[in-house]
Coordinates of C-alpha atoms in Angstrom, one line a residue:
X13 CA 84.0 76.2 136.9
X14 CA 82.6 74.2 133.7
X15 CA 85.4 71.4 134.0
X16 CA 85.1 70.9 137.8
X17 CA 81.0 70.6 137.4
X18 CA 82.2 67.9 135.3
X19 CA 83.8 66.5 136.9
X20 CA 81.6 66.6 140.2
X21 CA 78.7 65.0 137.5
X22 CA 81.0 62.3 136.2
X23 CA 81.8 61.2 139.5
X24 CA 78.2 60.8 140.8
X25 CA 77.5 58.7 137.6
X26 CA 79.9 56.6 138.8
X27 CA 78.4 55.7 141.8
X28 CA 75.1 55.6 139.7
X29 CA 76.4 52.8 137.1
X30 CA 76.3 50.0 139.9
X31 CA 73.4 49.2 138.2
X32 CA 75.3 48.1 135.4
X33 CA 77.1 44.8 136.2
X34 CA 73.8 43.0 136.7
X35 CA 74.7 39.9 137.6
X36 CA 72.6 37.2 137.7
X37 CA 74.6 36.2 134.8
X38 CA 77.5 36.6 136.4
X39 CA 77.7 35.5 139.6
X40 CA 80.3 33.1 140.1
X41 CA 83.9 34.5 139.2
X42 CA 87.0 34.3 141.2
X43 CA 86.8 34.8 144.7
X44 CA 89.2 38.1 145.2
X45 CA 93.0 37.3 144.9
X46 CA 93.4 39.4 148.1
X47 CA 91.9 36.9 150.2
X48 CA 93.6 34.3 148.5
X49 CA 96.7 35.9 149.5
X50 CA 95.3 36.0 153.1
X51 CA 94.6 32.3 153.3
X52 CA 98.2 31.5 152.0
X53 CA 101.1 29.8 154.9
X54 CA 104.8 31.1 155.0
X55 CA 105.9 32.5 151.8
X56 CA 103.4 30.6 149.7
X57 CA 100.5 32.2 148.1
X58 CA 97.5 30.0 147.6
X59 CA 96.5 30.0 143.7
X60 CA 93.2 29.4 142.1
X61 CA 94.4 27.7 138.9
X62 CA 94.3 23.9 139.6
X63 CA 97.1 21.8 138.5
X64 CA 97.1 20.3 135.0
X65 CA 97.6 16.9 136.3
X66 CA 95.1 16.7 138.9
X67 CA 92.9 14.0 137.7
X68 CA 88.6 14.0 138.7
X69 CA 87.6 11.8 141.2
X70 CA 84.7 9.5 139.5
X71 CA 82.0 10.0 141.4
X72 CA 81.7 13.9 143.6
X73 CA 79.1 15.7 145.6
X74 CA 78.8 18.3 143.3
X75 CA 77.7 16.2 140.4
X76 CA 73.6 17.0 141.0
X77 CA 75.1 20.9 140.5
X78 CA 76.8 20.0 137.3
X79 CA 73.7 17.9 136.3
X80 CA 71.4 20.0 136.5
X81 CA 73.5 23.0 135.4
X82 CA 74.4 21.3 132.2
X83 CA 70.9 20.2 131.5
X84 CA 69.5 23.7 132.4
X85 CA 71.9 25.4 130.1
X86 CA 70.7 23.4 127.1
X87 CA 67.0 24.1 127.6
X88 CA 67.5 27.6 127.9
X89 CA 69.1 28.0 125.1
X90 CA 66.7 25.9 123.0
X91 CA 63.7 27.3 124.8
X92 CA 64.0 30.7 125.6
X93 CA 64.2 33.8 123.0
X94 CA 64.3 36.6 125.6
X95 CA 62.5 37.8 129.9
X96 CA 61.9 40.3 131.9
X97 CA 62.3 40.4 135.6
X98 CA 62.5 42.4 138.5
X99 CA 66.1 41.8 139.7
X100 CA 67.4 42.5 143.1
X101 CA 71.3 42.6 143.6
X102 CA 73.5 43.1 146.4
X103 CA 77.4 43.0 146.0
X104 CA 80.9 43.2 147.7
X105 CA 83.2 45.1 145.9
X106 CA 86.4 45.7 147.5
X107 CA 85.8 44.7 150.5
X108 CA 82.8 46.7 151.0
X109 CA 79.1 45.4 150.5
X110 CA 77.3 48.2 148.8
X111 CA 73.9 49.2 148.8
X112 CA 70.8 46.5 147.8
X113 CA 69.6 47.6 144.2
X114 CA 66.3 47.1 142.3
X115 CA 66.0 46.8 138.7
X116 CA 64.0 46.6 136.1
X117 CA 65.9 44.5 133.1
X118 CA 64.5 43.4 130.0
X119 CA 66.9 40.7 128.1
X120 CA 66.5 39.8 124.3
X121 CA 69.3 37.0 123.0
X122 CA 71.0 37.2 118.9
X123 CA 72.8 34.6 117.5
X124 CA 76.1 33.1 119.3
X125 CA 79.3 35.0 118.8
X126 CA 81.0 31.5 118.3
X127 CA 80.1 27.9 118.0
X128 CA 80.6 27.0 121.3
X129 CA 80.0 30.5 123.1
X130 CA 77.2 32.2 124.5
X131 CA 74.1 33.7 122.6
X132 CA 74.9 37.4 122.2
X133 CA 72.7 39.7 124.3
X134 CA 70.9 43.0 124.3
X135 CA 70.3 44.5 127.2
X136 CA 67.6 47.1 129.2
X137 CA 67.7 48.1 133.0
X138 CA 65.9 51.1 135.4
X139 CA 66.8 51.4 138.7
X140 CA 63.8 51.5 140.7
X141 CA 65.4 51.5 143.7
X142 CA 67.0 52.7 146.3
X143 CA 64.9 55.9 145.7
X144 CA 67.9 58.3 145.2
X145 CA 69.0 56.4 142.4
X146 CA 65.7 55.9 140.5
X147 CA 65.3 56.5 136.8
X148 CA 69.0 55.2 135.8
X149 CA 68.6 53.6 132.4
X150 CA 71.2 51.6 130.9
X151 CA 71.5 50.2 127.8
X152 CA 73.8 47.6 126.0
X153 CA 73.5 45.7 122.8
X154 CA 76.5 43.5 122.3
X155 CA 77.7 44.5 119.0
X156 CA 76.6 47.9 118.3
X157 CA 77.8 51.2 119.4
X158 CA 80.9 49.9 119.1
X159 CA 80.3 47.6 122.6
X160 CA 79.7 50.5 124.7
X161 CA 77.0 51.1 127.3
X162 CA 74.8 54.4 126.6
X163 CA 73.6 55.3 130.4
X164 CA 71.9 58.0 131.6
X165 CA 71.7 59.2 135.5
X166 CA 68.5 60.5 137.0
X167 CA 67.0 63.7 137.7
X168 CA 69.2 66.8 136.2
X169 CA 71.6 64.4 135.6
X170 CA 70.0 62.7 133.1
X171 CA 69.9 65.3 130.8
X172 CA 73.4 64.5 129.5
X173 CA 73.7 60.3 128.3
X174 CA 77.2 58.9 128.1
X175 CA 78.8 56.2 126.3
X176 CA 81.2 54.3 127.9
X177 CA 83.3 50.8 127.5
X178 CA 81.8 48.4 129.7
X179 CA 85.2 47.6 131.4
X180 CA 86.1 51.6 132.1
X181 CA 86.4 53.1 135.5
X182 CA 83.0 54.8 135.3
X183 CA 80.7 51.8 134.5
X184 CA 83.0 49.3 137.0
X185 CA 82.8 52.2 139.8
X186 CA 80.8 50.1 142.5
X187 CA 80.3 47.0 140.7
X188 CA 81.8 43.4 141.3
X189 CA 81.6 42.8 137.5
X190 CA 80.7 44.4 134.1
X191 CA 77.6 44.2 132.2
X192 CA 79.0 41.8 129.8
X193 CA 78.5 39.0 132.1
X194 CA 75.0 39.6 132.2
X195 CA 72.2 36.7 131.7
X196 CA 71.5 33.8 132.7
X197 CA 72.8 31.5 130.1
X198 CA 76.1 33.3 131.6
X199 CA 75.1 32.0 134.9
X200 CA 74.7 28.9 133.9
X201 CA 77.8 28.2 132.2
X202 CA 79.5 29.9 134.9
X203 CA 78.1 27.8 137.6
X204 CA 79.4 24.6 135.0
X205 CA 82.9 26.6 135.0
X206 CA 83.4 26.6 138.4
X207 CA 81.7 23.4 139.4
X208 CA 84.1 21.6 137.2
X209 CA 86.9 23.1 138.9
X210 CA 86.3 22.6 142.6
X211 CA 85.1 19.2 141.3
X212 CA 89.0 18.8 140.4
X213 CA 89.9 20.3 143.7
X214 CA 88.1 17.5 145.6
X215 CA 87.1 18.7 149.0
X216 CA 82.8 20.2 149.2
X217 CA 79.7 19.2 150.1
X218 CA 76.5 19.8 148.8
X219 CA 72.5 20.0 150.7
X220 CA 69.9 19.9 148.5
X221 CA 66.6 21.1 150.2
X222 CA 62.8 20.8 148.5
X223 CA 60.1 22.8 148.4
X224 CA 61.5 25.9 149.8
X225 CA 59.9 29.7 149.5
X226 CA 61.4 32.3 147.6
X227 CA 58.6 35.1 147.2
X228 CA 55.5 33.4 145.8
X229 CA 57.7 30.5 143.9
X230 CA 58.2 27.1 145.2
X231 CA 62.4 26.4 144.7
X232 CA 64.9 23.8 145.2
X233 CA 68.0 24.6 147.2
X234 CA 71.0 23.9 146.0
X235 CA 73.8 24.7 149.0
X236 CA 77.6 24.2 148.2
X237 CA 80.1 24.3 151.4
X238 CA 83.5 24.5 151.3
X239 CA 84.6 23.7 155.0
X240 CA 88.3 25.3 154.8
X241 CA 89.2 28.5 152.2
X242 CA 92.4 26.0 150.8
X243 CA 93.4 23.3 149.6
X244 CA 96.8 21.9 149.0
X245 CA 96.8 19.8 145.7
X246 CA 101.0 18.7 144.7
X247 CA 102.4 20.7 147.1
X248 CA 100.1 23.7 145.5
X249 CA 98.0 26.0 147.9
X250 CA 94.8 26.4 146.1
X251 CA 91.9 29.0 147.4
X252 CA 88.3 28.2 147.0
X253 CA 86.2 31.0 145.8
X254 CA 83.3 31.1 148.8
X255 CA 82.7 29.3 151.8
X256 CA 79.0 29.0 150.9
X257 CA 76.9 29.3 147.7
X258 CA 72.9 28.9 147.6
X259 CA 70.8 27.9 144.3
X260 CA 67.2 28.3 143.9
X261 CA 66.1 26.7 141.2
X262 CA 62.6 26.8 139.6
X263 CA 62.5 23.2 138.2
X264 CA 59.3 24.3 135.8
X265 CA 61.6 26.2 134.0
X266 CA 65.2 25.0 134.8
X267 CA 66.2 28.2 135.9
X268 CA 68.3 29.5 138.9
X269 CA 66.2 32.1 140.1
X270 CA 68.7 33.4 143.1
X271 CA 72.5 33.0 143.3
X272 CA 74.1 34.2 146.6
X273 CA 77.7 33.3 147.8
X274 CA 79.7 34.1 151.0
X275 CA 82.5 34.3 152.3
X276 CA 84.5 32.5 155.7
X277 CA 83.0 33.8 158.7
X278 CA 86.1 36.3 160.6
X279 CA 85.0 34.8 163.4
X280 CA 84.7 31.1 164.7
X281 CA 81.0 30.9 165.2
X282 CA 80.5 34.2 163.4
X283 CA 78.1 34.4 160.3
X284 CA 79.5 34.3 156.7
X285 CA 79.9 37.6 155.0
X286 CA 78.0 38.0 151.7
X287 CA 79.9 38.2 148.5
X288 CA 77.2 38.6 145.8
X289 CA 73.3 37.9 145.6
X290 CA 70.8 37.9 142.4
X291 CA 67.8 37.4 142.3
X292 CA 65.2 37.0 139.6
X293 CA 61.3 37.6 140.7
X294 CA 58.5 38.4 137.9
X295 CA 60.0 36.9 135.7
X296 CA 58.2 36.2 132.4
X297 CA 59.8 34.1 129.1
X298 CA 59.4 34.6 125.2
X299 CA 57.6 38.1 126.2
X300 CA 58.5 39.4 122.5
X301 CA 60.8 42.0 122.7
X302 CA 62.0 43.6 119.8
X303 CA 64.6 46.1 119.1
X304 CA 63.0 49.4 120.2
X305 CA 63.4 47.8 123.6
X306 CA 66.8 48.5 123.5
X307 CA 66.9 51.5 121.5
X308 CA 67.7 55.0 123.6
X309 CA 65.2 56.6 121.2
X310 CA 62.3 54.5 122.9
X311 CA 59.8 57.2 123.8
X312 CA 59.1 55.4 127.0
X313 CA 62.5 55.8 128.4
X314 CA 64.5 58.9 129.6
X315 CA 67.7 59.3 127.4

């Protein structure tokens, strides 16, 4: 009776650790291989890695992306130590789009774990909502506890905290990708990774749109299209990762404050299926966290 309570308890912390892969920072990876399969002709399956040979076109409509990507990237890493936020996520994973999740996430940045990689993070979230999953804590501080998460569920769950690889069934259970993807210096240079290579690809167009209202913030949109899911480079089928992706970016700060993506409508006419959203509101810079913030010993929290 002991082991099957167990294992009833694991598996409900399962579901509960879709609060883990907070994205923001990871927004933009591969578009599933499934579909790419989908969209192949004949025999053929369409591939996301672009030809070696194919050479960029000098001037592109994604270029303002890449610009400001780029540009953003290096500020926040010169400028900003560490936020909080209220994040909002919503995310297709396998095929299904699961429940919209409220956060609270507090994010403090180290030193780089390379010359040319990204700052090193640590890493606080609640779930605040939906209801029956508030009072998950997470923690992850890249580089101790041997890279694992320590998470806790709520309610009588939460009496017993686990640690766990970020990559293992139970913390991926429900989530599109795993907390080390997290930030948004790791959106940023995502958003440079993939830019570059649909930039290769050829084929997108871009509508920028001013002064447009997310919450109380004044944004600019950012809209990426991709008209058809393929495109045949050297004989080579090659899938694009979304039909659609939307920006907002606070210019004050050079920040992308919501990253949503979707898929092809399965209709003609029919509306576009959402892949992923993020979005960042409250959110304040340089707030001064230090390390008790991410310690589970913090009286404040509940591990």
């Amino acid at each position: 009776m002991a082991r099957q309570g167990y294992r009833v308890w694991a598996a409900r912390l399962a579901v509960g650790c879709v609060l883990i892969a907070v994205g923001a920072g990871v927004a933009v990876h591969c578009l599933l291989q499934e579909f790419a399969e989908k969209s192949s002709t004949g025999t053929e399956s369409a591939s996301q890695r672009v030809p070696e040979n194919v050479v960029p076109i000098d001037e592109h409509p994604l270029d303002p992306l890449l610009d400001f990507a780029r540009t953003a990237l290096r500020h926040h890493a010169e400028k900003h130590r560490d936020y909080t936020a209220l994040l909002t996520k919503q995310e297709q994973v396998n095929g299904k789009l699961q429940p919209e999740s409220k956060m609270a996430l507090k994010l403090k940045y180290g030193d780089r774990v390379g010359p040319k990689s990204p700052r090193s993070v640590s890493v606080y979230l609640k779930t605040l909502e939906p209801k029956f999953q508030a009072g998950r804590e997470v923690i992850w501080v890249q580089g101790r506890n041997d890279d694992k998460i320590t998470a806790h569920e709520a309610g009588l769950l939460g009496m017993v905290t686990l640690n766990l690889k970020p990559d293992s069934r139970l913390a991926m259970a429900g989530n599109r990708y795993p907390i080390t993807d997290i930030g948004i210096e790791k959106l940023l240079g995502k958003l440079i990774e993939k830019g570059e290579r649909d930039r290769k690809l050829g084929p997108a167009t871009i509508r920028i749109t001013e002064k447009v209202a997310l919450g109380d913030k004044q944004c600019r949109l950012m809209e990426v299209t991709h008209e058809s899911p393929t495109t045949t480079i050297d004989g080579k089928l090659i899938a694009f990762e979304f039909f659609l992706a939307q920006i907002y970016i606070d210019d004050e700060h050079l920040i992308p404050l919501k990253y949503a993506s979707y898929s092809w409508p399965k209709t003609l006419g029919g509306p576009p299926e959402l892949l992923e959203a993020y979005t960042y509101q409250d959110l304040v810079l340089n707030v001064g966290l230090k390390e008790i913030d991410f310690d589970p010993k913090n009286p404040a929290y509940g591990f």
